[in-house]
Structure formats: structure tokens, C-alpha cells
mmCIF file of C-alpha atoms and ligand atoms in Angstrom:
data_model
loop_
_atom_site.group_PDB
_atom_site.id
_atom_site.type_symbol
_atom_site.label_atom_id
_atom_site.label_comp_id
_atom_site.label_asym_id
_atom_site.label_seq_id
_atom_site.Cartn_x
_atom_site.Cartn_y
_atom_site.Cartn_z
ATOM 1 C CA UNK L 1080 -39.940 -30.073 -6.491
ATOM 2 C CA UNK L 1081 -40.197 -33.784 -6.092
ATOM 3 C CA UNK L 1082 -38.590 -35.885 -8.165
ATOM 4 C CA UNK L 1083 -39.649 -39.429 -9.266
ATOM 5 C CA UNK L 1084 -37.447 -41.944 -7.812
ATOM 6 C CA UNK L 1085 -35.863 -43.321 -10.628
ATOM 7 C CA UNK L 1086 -34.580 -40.468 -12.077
ATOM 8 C CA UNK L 1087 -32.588 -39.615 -8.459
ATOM 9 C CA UNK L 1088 -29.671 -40.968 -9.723
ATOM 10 C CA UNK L 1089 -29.712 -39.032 -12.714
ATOM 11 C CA UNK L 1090 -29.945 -35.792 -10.660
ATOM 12 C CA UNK L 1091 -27.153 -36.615 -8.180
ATOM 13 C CA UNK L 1092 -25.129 -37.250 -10.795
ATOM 14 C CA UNK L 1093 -25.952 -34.201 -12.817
ATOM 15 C CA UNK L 1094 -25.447 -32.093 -9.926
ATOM 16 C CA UNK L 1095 -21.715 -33.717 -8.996
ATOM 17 C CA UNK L 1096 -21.105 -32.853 -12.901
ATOM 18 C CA UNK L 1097 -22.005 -29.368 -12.281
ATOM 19 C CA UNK L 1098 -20.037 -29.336 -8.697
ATOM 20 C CA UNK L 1099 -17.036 -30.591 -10.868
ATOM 21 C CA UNK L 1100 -17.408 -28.210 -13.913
ATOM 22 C CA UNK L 1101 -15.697 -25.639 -12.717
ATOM 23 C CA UNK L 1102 -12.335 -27.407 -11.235
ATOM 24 C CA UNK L 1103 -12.350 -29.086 -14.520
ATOM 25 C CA UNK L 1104 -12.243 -25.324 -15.984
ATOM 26 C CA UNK L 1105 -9.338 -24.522 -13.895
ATOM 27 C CA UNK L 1106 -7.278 -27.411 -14.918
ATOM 28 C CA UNK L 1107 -7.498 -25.567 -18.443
ATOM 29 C CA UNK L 1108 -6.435 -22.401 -17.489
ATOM 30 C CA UNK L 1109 -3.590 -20.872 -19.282
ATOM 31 C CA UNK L 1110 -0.892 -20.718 -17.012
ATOM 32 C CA UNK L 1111 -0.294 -17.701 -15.542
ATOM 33 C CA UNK L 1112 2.957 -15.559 -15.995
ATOM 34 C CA UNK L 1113 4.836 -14.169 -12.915
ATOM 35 C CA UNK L 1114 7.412 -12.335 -12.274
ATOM 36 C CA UNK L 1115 9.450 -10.669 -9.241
ATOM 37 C CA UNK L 1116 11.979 -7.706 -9.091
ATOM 38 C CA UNK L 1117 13.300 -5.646 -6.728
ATOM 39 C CA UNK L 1118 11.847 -2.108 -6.923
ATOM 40 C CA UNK L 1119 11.191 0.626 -4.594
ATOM 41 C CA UNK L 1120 13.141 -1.235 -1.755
ATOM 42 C CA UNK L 1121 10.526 -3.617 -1.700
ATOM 43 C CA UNK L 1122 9.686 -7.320 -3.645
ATOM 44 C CA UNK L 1123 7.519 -6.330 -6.542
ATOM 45 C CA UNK L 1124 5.412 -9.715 -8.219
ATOM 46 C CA UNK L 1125 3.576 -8.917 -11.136
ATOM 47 C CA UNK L 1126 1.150 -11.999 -11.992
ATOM 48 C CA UNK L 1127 -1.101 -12.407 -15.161
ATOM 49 C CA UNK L 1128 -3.378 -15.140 -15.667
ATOM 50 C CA UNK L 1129 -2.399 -15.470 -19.401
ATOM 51 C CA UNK L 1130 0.495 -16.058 -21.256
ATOM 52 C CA UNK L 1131 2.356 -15.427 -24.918
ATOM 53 C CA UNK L 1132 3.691 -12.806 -26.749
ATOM 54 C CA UNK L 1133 1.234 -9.928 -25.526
ATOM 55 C CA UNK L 1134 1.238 -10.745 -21.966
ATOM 56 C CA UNK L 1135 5.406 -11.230 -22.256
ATOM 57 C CA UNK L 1136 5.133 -7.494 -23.678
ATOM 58 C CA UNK L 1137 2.648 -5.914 -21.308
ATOM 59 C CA UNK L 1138 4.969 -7.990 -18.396
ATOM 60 C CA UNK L 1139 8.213 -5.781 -19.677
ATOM 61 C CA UNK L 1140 5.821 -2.429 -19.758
ATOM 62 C CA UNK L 1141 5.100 -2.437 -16.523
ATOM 63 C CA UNK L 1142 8.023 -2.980 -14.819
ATOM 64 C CA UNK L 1143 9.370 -0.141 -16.890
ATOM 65 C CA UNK L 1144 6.866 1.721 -16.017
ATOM 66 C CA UNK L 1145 7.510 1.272 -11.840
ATOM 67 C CA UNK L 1146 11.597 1.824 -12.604
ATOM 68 C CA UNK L 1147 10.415 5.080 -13.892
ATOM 69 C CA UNK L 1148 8.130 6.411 -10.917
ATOM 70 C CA UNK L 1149 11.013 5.304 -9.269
ATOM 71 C CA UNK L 1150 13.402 7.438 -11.087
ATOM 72 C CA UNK L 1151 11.300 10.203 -10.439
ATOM 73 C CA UNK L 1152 10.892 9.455 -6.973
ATOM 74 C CA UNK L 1153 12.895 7.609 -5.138
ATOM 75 C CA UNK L 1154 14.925 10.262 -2.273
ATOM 76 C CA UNK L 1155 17.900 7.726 -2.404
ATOM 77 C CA UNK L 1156 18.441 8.485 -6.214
ATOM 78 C CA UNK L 1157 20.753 12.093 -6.466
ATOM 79 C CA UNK L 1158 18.851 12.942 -9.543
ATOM 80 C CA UNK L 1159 15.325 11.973 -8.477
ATOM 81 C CA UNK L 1160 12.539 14.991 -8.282
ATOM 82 C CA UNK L 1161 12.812 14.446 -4.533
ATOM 83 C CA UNK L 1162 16.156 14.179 -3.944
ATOM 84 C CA UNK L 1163 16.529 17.764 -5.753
ATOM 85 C CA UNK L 1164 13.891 19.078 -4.140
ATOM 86 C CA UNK L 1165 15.421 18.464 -0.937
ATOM 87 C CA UNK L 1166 19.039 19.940 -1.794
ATOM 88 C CA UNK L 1167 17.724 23.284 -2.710
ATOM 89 C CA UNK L 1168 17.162 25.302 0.040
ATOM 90 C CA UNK L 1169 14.726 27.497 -1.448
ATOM 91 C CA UNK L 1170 12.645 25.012 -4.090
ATOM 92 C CA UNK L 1171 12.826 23.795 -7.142
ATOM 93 C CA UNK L 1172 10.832 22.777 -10.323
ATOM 94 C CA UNK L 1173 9.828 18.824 -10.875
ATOM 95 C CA UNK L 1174 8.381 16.625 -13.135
ATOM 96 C CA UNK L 1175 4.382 17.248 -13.557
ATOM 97 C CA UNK L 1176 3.975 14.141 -12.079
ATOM 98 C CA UNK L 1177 5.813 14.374 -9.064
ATOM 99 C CA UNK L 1178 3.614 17.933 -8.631
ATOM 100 C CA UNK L 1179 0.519 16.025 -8.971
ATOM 101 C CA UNK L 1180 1.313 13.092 -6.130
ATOM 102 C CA UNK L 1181 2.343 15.806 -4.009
ATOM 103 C CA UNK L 1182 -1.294 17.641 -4.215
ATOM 104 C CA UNK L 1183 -3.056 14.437 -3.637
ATOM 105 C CA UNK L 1184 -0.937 14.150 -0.644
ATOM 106 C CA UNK L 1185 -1.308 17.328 0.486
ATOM 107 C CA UNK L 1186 -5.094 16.736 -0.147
ATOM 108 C CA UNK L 1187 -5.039 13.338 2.034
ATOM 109 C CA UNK L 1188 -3.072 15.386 4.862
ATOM 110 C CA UNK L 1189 -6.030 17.667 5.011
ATOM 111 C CA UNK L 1190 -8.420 14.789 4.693
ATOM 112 C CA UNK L 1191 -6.536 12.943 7.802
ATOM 113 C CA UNK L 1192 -6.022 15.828 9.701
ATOM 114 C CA UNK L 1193 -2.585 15.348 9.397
ATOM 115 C CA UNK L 1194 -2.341 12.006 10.056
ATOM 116 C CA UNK L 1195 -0.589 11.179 6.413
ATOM 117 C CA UNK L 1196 2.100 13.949 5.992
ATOM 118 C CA UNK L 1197 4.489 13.674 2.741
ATOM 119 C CA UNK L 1198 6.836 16.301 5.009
ATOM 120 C CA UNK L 1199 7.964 13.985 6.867
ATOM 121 C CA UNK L 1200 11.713 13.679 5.427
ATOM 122 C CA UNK L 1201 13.342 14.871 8.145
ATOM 123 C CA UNK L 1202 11.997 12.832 10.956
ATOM 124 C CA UNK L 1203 12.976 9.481 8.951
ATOM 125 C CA UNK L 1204 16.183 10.422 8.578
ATOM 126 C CA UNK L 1205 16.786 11.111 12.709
ATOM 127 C CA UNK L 1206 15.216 7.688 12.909
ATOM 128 C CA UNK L 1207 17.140 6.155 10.327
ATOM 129 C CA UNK L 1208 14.408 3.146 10.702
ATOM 130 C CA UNK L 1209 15.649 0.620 7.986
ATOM 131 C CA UNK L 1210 18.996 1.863 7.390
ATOM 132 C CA UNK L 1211 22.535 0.557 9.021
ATOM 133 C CA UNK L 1212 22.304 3.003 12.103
ATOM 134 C CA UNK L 1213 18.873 3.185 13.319
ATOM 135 C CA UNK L 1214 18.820 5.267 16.447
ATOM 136 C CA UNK L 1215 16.521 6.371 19.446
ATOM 137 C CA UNK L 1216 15.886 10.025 18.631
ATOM 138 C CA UNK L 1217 16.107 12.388 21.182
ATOM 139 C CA UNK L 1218 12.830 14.640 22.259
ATOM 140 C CA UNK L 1219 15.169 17.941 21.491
ATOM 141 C CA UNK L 1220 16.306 16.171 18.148
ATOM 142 C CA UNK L 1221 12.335 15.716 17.467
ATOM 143 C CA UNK L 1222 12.224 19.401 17.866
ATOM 144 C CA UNK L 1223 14.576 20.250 15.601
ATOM 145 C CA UNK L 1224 13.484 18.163 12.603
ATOM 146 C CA UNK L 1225 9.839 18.797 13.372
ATOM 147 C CA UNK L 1226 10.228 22.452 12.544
ATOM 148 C CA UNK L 1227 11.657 21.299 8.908
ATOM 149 C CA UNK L 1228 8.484 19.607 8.423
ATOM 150 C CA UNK L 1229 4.856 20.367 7.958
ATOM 151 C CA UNK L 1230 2.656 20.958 4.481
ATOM 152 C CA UNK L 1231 2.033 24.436 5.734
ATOM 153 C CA UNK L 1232 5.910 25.213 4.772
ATOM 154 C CA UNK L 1233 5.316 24.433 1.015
ATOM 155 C CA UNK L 1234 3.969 25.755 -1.844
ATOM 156 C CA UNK L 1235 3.524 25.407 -5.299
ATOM 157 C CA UNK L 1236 4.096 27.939 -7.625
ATOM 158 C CA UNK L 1237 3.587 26.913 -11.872
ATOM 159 C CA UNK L 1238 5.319 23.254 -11.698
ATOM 160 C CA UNK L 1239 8.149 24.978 -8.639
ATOM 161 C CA UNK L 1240 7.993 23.635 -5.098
ATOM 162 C CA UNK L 1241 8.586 26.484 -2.755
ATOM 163 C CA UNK L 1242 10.065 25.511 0.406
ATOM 164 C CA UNK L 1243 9.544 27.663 3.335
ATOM 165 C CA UNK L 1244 12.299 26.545 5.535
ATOM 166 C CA UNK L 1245 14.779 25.323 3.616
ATOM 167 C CA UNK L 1246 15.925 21.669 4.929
ATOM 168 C CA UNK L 1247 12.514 20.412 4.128
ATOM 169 C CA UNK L 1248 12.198 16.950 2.912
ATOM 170 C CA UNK L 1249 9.209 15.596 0.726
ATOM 171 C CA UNK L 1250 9.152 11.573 1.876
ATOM 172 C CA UNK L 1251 6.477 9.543 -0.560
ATOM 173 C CA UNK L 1252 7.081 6.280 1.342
ATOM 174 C CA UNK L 1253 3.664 6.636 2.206
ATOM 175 C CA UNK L 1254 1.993 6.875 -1.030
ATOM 176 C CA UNK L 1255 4.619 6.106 -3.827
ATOM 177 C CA UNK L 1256 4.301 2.768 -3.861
ATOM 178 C CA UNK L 1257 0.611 2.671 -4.153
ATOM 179 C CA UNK L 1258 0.626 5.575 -7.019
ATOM 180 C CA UNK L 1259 3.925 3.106 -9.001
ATOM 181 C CA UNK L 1260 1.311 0.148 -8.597
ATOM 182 C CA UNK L 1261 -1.439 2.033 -10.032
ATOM 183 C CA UNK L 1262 0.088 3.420 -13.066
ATOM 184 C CA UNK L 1263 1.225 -0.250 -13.606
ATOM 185 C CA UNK L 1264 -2.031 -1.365 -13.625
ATOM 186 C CA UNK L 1265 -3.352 1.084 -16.037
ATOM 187 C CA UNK L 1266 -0.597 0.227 -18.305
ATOM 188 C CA UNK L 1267 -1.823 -3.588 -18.407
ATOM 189 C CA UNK L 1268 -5.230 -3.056 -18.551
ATOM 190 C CA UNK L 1269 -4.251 -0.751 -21.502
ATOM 191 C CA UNK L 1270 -2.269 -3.875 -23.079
ATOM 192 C CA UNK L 1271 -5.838 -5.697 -22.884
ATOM 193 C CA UNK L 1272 -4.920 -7.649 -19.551
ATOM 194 C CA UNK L 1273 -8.407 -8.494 -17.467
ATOM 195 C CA UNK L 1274 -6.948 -10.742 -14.884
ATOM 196 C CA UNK L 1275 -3.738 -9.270 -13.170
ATOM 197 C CA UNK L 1276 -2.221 -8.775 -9.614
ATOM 198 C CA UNK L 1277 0.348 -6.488 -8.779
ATOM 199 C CA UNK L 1278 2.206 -6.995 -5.549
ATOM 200 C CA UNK L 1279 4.495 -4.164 -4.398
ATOM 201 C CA UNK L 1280 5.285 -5.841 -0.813
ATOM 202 C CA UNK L 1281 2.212 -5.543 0.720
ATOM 203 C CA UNK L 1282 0.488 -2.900 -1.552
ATOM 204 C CA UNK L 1283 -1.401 -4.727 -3.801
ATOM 205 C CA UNK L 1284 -3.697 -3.892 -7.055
ATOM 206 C CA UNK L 1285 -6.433 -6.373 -8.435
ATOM 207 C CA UNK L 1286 -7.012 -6.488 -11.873
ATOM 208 C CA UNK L 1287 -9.923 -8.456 -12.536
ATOM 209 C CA UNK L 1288 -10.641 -11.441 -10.510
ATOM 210 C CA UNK L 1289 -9.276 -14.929 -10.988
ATOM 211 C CA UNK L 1290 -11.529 -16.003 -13.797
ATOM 212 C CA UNK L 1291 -14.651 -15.596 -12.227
ATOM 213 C CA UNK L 1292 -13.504 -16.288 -8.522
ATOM 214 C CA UNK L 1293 -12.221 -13.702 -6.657
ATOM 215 C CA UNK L 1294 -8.704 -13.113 -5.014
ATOM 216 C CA UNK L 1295 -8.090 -14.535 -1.913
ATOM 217 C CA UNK L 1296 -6.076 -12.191 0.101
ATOM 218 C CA UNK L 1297 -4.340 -12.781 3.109
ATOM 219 C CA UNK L 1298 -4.045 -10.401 6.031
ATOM 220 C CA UNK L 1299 -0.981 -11.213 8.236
ATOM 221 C CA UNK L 1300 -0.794 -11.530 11.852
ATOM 222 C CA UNK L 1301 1.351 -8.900 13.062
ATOM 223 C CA UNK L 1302 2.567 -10.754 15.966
ATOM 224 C CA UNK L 1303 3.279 -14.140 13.812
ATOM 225 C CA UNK L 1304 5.631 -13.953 11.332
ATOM 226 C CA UNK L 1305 4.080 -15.840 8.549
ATOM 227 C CA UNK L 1306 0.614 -16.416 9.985
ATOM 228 C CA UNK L 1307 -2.543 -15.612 7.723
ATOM 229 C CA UNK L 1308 -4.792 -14.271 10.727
ATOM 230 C CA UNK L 1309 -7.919 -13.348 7.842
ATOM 231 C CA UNK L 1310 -8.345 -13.773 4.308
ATOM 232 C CA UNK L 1311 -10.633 -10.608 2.304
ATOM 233 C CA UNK L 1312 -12.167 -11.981 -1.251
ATOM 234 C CA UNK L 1313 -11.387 -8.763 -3.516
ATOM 235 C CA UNK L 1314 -11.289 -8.123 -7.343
ATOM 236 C CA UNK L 1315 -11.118 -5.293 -9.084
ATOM 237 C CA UNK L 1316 -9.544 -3.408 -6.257
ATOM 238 C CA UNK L 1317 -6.436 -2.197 -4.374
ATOM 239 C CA UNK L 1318 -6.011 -4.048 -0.744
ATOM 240 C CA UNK L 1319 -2.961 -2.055 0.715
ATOM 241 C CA UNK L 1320 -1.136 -3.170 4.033
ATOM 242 C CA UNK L 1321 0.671 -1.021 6.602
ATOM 243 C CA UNK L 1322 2.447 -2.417 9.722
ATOM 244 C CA UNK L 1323 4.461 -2.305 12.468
ATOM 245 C CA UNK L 1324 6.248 -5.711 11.757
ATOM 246 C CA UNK L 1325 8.312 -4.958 9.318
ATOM 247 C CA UNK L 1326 10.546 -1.761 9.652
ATOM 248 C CA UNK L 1327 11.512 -1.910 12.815
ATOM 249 C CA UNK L 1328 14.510 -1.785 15.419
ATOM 250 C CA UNK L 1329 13.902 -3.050 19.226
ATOM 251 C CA UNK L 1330 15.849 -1.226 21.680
ATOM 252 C CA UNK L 1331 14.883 -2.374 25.730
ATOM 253 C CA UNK L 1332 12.058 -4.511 24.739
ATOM 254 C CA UNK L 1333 10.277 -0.963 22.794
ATOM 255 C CA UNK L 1334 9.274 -1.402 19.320
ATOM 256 C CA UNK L 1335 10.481 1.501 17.394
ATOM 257 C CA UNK L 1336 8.825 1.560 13.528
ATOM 258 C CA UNK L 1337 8.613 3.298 10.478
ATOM 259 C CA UNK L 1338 5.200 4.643 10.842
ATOM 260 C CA UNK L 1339 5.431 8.046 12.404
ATOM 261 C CA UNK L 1340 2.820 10.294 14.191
ATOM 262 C CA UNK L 1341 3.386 13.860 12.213
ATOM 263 C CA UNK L 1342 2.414 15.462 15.885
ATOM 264 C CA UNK L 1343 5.452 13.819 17.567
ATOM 265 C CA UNK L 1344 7.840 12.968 15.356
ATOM 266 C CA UNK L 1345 7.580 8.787 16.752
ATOM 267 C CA UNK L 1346 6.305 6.193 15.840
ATOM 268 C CA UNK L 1347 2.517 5.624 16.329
ATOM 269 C CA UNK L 1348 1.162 3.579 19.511
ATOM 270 C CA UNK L 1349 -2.087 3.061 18.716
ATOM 271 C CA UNK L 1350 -1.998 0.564 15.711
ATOM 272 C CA UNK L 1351 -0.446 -2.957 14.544
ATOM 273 C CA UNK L 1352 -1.773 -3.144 11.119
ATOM 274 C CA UNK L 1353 -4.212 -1.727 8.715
ATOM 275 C CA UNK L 1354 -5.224 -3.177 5.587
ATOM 276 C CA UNK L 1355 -7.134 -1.013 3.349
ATOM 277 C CA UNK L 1356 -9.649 -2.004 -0.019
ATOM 278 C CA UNK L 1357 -10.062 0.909 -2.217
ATOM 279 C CA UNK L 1358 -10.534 1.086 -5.893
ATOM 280 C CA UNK L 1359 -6.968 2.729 -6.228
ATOM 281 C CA UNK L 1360 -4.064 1.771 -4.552
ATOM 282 C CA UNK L 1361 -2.332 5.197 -4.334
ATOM 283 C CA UNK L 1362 -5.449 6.404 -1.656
ATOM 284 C CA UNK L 1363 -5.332 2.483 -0.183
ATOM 285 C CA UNK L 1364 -1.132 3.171 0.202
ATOM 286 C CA UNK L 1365 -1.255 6.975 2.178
ATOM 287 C CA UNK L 1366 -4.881 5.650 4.036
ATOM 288 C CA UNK L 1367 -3.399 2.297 5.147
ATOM 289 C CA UNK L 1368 -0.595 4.957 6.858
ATOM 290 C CA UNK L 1369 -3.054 7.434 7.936
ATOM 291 C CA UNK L 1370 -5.199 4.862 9.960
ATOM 292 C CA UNK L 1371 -2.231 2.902 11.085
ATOM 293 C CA UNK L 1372 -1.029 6.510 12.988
ATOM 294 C CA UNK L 1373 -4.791 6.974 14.164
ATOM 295 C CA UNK L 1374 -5.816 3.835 15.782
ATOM 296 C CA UNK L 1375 -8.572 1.641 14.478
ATOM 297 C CA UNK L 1376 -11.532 3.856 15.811
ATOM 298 C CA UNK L 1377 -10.663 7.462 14.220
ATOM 299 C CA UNK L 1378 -8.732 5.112 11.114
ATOM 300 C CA UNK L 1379 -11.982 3.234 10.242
ATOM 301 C CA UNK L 1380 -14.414 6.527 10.314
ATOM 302 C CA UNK L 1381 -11.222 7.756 7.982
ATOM 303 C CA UNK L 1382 -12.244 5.358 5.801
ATOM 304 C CA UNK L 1383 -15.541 5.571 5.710
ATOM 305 C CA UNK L 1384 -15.112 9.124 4.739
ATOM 306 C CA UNK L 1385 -13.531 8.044 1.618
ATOM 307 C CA UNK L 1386 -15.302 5.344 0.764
ATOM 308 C CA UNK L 1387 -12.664 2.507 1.568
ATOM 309 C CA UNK L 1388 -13.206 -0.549 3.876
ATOM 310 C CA UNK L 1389 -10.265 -2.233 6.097
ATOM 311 C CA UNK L 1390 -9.300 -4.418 8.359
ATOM 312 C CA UNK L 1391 -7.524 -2.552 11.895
ATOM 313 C CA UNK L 1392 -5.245 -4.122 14.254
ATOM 314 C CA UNK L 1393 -5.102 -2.390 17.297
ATOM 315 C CA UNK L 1394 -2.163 -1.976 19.668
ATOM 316 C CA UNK L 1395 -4.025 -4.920 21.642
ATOM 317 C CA UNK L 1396 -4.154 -6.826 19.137
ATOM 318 C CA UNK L 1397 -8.045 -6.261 18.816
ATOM 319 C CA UNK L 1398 -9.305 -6.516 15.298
ATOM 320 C CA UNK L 1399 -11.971 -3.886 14.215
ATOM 321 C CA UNK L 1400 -13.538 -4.683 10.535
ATOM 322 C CA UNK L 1401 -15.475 -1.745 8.723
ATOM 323 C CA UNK L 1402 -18.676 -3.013 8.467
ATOM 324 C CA UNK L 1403 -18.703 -2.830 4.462
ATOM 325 C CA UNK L 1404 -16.150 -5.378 4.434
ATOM 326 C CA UNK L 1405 -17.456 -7.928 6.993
ATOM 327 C CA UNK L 1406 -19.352 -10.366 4.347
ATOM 328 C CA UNK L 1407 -15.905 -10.513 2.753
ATOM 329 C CA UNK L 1408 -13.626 -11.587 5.216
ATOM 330 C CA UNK L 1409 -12.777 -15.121 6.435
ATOM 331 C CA UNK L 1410 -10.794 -15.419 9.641
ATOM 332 C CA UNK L 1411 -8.438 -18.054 10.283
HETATM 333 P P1 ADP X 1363 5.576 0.259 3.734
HETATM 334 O O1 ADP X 1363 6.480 1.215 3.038
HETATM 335 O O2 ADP X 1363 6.254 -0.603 4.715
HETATM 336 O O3 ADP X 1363 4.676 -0.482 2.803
HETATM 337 P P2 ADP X 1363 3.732 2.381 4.321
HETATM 338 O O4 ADP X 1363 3.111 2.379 2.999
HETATM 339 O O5 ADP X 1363 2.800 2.538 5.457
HETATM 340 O O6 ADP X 1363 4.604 1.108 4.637
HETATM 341 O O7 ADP X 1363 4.732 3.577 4.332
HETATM 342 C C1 ADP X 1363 5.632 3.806 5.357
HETATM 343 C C2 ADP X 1363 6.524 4.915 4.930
HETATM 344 O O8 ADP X 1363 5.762 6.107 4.828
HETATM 345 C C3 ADP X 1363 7.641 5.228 5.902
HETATM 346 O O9 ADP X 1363 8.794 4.474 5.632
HETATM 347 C C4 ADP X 1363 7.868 6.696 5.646
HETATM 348 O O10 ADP X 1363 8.652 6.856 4.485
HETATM 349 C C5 ADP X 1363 6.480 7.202 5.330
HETATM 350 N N1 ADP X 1363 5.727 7.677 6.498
HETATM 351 C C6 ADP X 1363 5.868 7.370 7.805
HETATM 352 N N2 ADP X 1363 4.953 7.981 8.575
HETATM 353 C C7 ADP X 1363 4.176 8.696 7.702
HETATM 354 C C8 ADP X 1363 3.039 9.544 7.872
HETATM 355 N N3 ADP X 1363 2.506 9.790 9.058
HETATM 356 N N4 ADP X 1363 2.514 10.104 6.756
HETATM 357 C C9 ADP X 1363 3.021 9.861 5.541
HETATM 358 N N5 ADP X 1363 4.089 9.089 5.319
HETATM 359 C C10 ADP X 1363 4.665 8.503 6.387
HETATM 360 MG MG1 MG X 1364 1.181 3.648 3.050
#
């Protein structure tokens, strides 16, 4: 469209009004309320993008809610579901809760071919990964725990756990974090909240976007500590991260992590990271894991699969994108 000459002013200047509009909009914003515990043996930051007495309350809720999954779940905790489970040799009953996470993870081991395995107990222990005597385990030790593991040696009888050899060990590090996140998140959405995130360190649920921008998430570099290497625009979503750069002990120059390959009892070689975007963070949490164990090219047809997208570092360093996700992601 032309425009007659005098009136070009007028247009520039409407259009810089326009350009401006919305940072003037965001200067108004209510200020958002944050907060940051220590749950799960990880930083939790719950951020909502109001404030007052019903965000305060819906705040409080949710962090109740995650001490309770955690209750229930946490191995460490003598009278958790898990920690039971694991004493008896034979089985035990648990909460209905704990039986349903442990069918979806018995579903996403079948899913992964085996990749993701909630059996895994004993295997962390021999590593001992994160706790005061981490330790090189030994290929006959491997053997040992190995046979204490595997979801074929379970099953579930009314709301019992039947445990076929009896020092099995359920281990939701894979997928608890994810499933506390989630039931969070329903909780506040529940309360009315429509612009939310939940950060369990590194497993992170969207609620919302950012009043009508989206979430700007940054990917780490696993190799630079503190380096954003992409940033994914996501609302409405999980984005979960699993890496090698965290939960780790070096022994001779050999990084030995938390992220172990069910058919060896070690830690996986083919990864560095995988960040996963799935509409719940529970499947983002245990696929993140799954993908990290299989490398970037069986990980991202994983995904696919089930309908997720990600980002996969390889053990190169080599990025691979899913191609669902590519329009999304800026790279620094
Ligand atoms: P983080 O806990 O650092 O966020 P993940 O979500 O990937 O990382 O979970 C890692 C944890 O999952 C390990 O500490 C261990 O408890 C458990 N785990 C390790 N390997 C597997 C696996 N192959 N399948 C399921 N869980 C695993
Ligand atoms: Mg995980």
C-alpha cells in the first residue's frame, strides 16, 4: 500500500507505539512469586507470575505436595514405600500411588527396550555415584547386583510388590522427580494458576507461557559449566534434562556417572545430554534417561515413538535436534 507522504510520519510513529506496547505491558506485570527448597536431593524453584493471597496459598500446596511424593518415595527415607519394599525379601504392599509409577515404569522399560529400568537399586548402590564413597565397581561385582535387578523379577499382585529375588531394589531416580513435578503442577493449575514454572533441578514443567511469550529455556553445555549452548521456546510443556555433568566421580581421567546402561550395570558411553519436551514431565524425566543410555540416534526415534521432541548430545559432543523441535530452538 502506498502511503501519501505526509502522513509517513504518522505511520512510523504508530508503528514504534505498537513495537513499544508490549514492553510497556511488561513493566506492569505483577511481580512474580518465587520460591526455592531443597527437595528430592535436588534445588526445587517454584515461580508464578502473580502474586497475593491465592498464589501465597497455591505456593505452600505445592511444595507440600512434592514433600509428600517424597515421603512416599524417597529410598533414603526408612519408612518410604521404597525403602520397605526393598527390606522385605519377599514383597510388600505400598501406597496406590507408588503401584501406579511403578507400572508406568515398567511400561517405559518395555517401550525403551530396557533402556529406562526402575530395578536398578542395586547397581547404584555398588556405584555409590553421589554419595561419600563412590567407587569403581568391579565386572564380578556387576554380576552380582545385576542378577538382583531386572522388571522380569517383579510382580504385582492387588496393591503387593512381589519380588522374585529378594535383594531387589526399586530406584525412581529416573522418573520421580518428573512424576513430584507433575502432580505439583496439577495442584496449581487446580488453585487457578495459568502462568507457572516448576524447576526440580533440571526437570522442568511449564504452566502456561509468560503472558503471551513463551519460556525461554536454556540447554546447558555439558562440557561448560555454566554455558547456555541452545535456548528451546516452550509453554505449556515439560522440558526435562539428563546429563553426564552432574553426578559424577573421575577416576584416571574416566568419567564415571549416574546414568547407567541396565545391560551392563555402567554408566552409558554413548550420550552427554538429552533434553526432552513432552506434555508431562514424568515421561520427559524416565525418556530424558532412556535416550541419554541409547545415544542420540536410537534416543531420538525413542522419542518420536512417543510423541516427544529433544535436543541429544552425543558422546562427541555432536548435537542431533528432532526435527519437530528445530523451529524452536536458538543456538548460542
Ligand atoms: P537427575 O536425577 O540428575 O535429574 P535423571 O533424571 O536422568 O537425572 O535420573 C538419574 C537417576 O535415575 C540415577 O541417579 C538413578 O537413580 C536412576 N537411573 C540411572 N540409570 C537408569 C536407567 N537406565 N533407568 C532408570 N533409572 C536410572
Ligand atoms: Mg530422568
Amino acid at each position: 500500500m502506498r502511503v501519501p507522504t505526509l502522513l509517513r510520519p504518522v505511520c512510523v510513529l504508530l508503528s514504534l507505539l505498537l513495537f513499544l506496547l508490549p514492553a510497556a505491558c511488561r513493566q506492569s506485570d505483577p511481580p512474580p512469586l518465587q520460591r526455592t527448597e531443597l527437595l528430592m536431593g535436588t534445588v526445587v524453584e517454584i515461580t508464578l507470575l502473580q502474586s497475593g493471597p491465592k498464589a501465597e496459598a497455591a505456593l505452600n500446596d505445592a511444595f507440600a505436595e512434592m514433600r509428600r511424593i517424597e515421603q512416599l518415595m524417597s529410598p533414603q527415607l526408612p519408612t518410604s514405600d521404597l525403602a520397605r519394599l526393598a527390606a522385605a525379601s519377599r514383597g510388600a504392599e505400598v501406597s496406590a500411588e507408588t503401584l501406579a509409577l511403578l507400572r508406568r515404569s515398567i511400561e517405559l522399560n518395555h517401550l525403551s527396550g530396557g533402556a529406562f529400568d526402575p530395578t536398578l537399586g542395586r547397581v547404584k548402590r555398588l556405584w555409590d555415584i553421589e554419595g561419600d564413597k563412590p567407587h569403581v565397581a568391579t565386572a564380578a561385582e556387576l554380576r552380582r547386583a545385576l542378577r538382583q535387578c531386572g522388571v522380569d523379577k517383579l510382580r504385582i499382585e492387588g496393591n503387593r510388590v512381589i519380588k522374585l529375588v529378594p535383594k531387589l531394589e526399586i530406584d525412581f531416580g529416573g522418573i520421580a522427580k518428573g512424576y513430584a513435578v507433575d502432580r505439583a503442577g496439577a495442584l496449581l493449575r487446580r488453585a487457578g494458576i495459568r502462568h507457572a514454572s516448576i524447576n526440580a533441578g533440571g526437570d522442568l514443567l511449564l504452566i502456561g507461557d509468560r503472558q503471551g511469550r513463551p519460556w525461554r529455556i536454556g540447554v546447558q553445555d555439558p562440557r561448560k559449566p555454566g554455558a547456555v549452548l541452545a535456548v528451546i521456546a516452550a509453554a505449556d510443556e515439560a522440558v526435562v534434562t539428563s546429563g553426564d555433568y552432574e553426578r559424577f566421580f573421575e577416576v584416571d581421567g574416566v568419567r564415571y556417572h549416574h546414568l547407567f546402561d541396565p545391560a551392563t550395570g555402567r554408566p552409558s558411553r554413548r550420550s552427554r545430554s538429552v533434553t526432552v519436551v513432552a506434555s508431562d514431565a514424568a515421561t520427559a524425566d524416565a525418556l530424558a534417561t532412556a535416550a541419554f543410555v541409547l545415544g542420540p540416534e536410537a534416543g531420538s526415534r525413542l522419542l518420536r515413538q512417543q510423541g516427544a521432541e529433544g535436543i541429544l548430545i552425543g558422546a562427541d559432543g555432536t548435537p542431533l535436534v528432532t526435527p519437530g523441535l528445530k523451529d524452536r530452538v536458538t543456538w548460542r
